[in-house]
Tab-separated table of C-alpha atoms in Angstrom:
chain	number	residue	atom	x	y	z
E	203	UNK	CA	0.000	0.000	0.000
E	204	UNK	CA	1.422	3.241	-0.982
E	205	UNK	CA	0.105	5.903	1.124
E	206	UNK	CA	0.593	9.685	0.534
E	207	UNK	CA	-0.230	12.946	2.927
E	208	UNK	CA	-3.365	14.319	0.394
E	209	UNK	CA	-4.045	17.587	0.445
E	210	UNK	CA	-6.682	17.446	2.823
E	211	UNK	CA	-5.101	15.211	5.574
E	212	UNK	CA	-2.325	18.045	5.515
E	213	UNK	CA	-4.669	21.220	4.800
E	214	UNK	CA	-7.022	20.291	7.984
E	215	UNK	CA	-4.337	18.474	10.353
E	216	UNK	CA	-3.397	22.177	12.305
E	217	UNK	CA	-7.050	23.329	11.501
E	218	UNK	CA	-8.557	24.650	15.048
E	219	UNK	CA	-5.008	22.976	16.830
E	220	UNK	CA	-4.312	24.407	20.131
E	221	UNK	CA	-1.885	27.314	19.873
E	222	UNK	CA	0.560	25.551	22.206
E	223	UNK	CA	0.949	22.934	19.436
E	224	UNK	CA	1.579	22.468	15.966
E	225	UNK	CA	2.105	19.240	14.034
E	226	UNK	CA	4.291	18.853	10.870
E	227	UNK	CA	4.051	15.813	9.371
E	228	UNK	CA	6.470	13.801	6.685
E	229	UNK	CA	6.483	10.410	4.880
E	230	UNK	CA	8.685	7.929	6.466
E	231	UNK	CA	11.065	6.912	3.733
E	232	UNK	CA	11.793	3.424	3.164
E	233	UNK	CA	8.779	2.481	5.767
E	234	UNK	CA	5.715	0.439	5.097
E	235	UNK	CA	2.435	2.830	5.869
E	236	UNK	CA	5.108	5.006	7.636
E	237	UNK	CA	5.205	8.521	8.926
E	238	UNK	CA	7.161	10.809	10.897
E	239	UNK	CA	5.084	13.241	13.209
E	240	UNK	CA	7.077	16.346	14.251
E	241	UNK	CA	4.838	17.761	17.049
E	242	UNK	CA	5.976	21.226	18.472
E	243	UNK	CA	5.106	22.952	21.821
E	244	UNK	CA	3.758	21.497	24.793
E	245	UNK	CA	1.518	18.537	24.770
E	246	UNK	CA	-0.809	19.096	27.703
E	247	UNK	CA	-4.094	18.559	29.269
E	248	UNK	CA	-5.688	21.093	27.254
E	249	UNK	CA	-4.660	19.501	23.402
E	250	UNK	CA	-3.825	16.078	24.484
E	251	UNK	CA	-7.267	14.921	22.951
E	252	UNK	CA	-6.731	17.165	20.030
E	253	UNK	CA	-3.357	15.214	19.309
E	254	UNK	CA	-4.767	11.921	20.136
E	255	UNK	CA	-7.522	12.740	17.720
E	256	UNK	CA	-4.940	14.163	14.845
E	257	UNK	CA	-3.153	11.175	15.308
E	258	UNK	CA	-6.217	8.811	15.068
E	259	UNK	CA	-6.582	10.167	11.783
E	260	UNK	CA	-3.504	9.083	10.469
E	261	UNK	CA	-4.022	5.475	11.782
E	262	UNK	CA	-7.272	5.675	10.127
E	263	UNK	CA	-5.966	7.011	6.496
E	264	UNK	CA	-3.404	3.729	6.431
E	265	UNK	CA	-0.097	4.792	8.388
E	266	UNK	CA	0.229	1.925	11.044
E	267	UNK	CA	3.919	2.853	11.709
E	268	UNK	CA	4.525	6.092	13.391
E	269	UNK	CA	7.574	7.556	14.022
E	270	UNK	CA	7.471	10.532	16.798
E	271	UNK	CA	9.742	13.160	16.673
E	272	UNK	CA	10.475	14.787	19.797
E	273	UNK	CA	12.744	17.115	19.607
E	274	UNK	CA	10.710	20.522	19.455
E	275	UNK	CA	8.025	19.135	22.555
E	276	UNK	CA	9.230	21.138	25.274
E	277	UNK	CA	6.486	19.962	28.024
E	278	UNK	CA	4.360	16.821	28.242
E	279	UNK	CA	1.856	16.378	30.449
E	280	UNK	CA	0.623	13.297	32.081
E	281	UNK	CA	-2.477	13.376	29.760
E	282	UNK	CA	-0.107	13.886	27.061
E	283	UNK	CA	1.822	10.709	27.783
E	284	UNK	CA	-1.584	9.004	28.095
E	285	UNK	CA	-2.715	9.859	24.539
E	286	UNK	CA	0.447	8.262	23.346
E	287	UNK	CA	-0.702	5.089	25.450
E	288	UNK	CA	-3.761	5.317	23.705
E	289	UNK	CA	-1.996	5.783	19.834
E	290	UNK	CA	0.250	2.699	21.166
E	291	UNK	CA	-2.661	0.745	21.470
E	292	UNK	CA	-4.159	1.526	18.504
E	293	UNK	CA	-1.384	1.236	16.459
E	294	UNK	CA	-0.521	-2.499	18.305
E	295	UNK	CA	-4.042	-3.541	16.995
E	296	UNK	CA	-3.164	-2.872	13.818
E	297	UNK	CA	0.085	-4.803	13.678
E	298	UNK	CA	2.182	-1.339	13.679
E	299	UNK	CA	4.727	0.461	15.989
E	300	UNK	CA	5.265	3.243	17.092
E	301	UNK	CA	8.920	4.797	17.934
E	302	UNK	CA	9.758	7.957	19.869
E	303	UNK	CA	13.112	9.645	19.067
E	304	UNK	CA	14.910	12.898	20.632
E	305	UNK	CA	12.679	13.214	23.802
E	306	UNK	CA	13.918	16.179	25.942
E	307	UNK	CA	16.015	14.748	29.070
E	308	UNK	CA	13.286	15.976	31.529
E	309	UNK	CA	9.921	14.504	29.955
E	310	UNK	CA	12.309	10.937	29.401
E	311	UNK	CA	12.599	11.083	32.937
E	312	UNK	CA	9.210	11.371	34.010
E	313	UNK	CA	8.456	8.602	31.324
E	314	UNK	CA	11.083	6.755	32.710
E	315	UNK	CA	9.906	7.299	36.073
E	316	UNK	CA	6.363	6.357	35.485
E	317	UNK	CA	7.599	3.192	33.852
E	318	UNK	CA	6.279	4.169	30.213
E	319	UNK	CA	9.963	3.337	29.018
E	320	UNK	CA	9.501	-0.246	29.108
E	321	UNK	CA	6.912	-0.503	26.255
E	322	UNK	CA	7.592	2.913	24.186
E	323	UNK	CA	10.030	2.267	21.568
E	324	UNK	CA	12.531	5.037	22.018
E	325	UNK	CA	15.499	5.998	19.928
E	326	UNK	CA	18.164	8.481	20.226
E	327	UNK	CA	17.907	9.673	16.187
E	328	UNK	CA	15.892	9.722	13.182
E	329	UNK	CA	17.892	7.426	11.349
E	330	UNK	CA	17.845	4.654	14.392
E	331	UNK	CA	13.837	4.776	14.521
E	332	UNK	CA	13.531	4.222	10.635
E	333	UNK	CA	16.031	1.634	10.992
E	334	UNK	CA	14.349	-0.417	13.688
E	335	UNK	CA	10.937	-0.131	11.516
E	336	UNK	CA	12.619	-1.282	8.599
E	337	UNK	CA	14.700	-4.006	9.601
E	338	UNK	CA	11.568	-5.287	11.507
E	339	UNK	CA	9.440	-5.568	8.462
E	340	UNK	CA	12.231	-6.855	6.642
E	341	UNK	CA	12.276	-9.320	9.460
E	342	UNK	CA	11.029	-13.451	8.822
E	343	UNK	CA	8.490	-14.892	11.471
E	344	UNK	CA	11.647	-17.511	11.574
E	345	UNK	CA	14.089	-14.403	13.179
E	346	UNK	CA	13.949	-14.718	16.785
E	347	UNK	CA	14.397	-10.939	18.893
E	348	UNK	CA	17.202	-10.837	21.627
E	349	UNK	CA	14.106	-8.818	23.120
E	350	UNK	CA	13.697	-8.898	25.794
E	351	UNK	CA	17.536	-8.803	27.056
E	352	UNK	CA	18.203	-9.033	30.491
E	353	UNK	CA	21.815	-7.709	31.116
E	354	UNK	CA	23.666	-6.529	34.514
E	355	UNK	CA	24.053	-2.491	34.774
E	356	UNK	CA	27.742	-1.365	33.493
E	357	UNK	CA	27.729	0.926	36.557
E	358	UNK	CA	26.455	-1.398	39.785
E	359	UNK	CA	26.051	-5.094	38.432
E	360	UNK	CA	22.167	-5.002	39.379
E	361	UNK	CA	20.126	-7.126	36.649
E	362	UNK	CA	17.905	-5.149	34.952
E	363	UNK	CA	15.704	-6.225	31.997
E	364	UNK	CA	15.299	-4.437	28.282
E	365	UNK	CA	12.213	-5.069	26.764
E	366	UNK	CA	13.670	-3.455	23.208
E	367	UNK	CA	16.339	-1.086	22.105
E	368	UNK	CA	17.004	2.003	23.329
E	369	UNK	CA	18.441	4.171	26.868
E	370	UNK	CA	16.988	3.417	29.987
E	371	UNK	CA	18.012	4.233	33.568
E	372	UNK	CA	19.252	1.698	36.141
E	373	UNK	CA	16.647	1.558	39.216
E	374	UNK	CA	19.387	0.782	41.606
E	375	UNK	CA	22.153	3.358	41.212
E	376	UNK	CA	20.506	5.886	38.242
E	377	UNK	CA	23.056	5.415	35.614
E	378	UNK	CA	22.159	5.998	32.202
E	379	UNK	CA	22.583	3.207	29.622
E	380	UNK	CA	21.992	2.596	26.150
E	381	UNK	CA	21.003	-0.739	24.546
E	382	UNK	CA	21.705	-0.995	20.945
E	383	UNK	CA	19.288	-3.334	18.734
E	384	UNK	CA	22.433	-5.491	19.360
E	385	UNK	CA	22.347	-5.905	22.645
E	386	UNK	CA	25.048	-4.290	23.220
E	387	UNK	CA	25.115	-2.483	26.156
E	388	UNK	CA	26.995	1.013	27.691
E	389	UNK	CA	26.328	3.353	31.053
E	390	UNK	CA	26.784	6.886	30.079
């Protein structure tokens, strides 16, 4: 299925928006009913539902693999993180993903904190989220995942468990660490 942003998913997707948020959206290239979502501003509980909604309407126009870019949301609320539980599970019904790249330090800590970490797919950069969506179609119901990895923390030996790529924090002594689609793992 080849899916492109028509006019009119583009022309009405900021129509009546909240003015703490704008979304800018952009094919996924090399992605199977991909697309990249560059939200900017705050996500909060005033346009959460407005953003869940937005985003409900690209699941229903075809795009089952959504890749979130981060990098421009300055503040998420709790609601916020909600309506991506809600996109998750939409998108998981569908048989698509969804991956989160270049979250600001303090809103991956609360997620972190609140435990969301464990099933958001998150990625440091662009390239690593389209990579992870491609090489997982490309994948054969015969590949087996080293997901999830459980690995001791570079930092304090406690064993911690990875459900999928990406940085998490140790529970024990807070160190940062990064696990590659690999397995390979490093403490910041």
């Amino acid at each position: 299925m080849n899916l492109s942003l028509t006019s009119s998913i583009m022309t009405e997707f900021n129509k009546d928006l909240d003015s703490n948020l704008k979304i800018k959206l952009e094919e996924a290239p090399y992605v199977n009913r991909g697309i990249i979502v560059h939200p900017i501003g705050q996500i909060d509980t005033y346009n959460s539902s407005q953003f869940q909604n937005r985003i409900s309407t690209l699941i229903a126009s075809g795009y089952c693999n959504i890749i979130f870019d981060f990098s421009y949301v300055s503040y998420m609320s709790s609601t916020g993180i909600g309506s991506l539980t809600f996109i998750l599970k939409a998108l998981s019904s569908k048989n698509g993903r969804m991956i989160i790249y270049g979250i600001q330090p303090k809103i991956y800590d609360v997620m972190n904190l609140l435990g969301f970490t464990t099933f958001f797919e998150v990625k440091n950069t662009r390239e690593e989220a389209i990579v992870s969506i491609t090489d997982d179609t490309k994948k054969t119901s015969t590949q087996k995942s080293i997901f999830p990895l459980t690995f001791g923390c570079p930092t304090c030996k406690t064993k911690l468990k990875a459900p999928h790529s990406g940085k998490f924090k140790c529970s024990r002594c807070k160190a940062l660490i990064i696990v590659d689609s690999h397995g390979s793992v490093v403490a910041l």
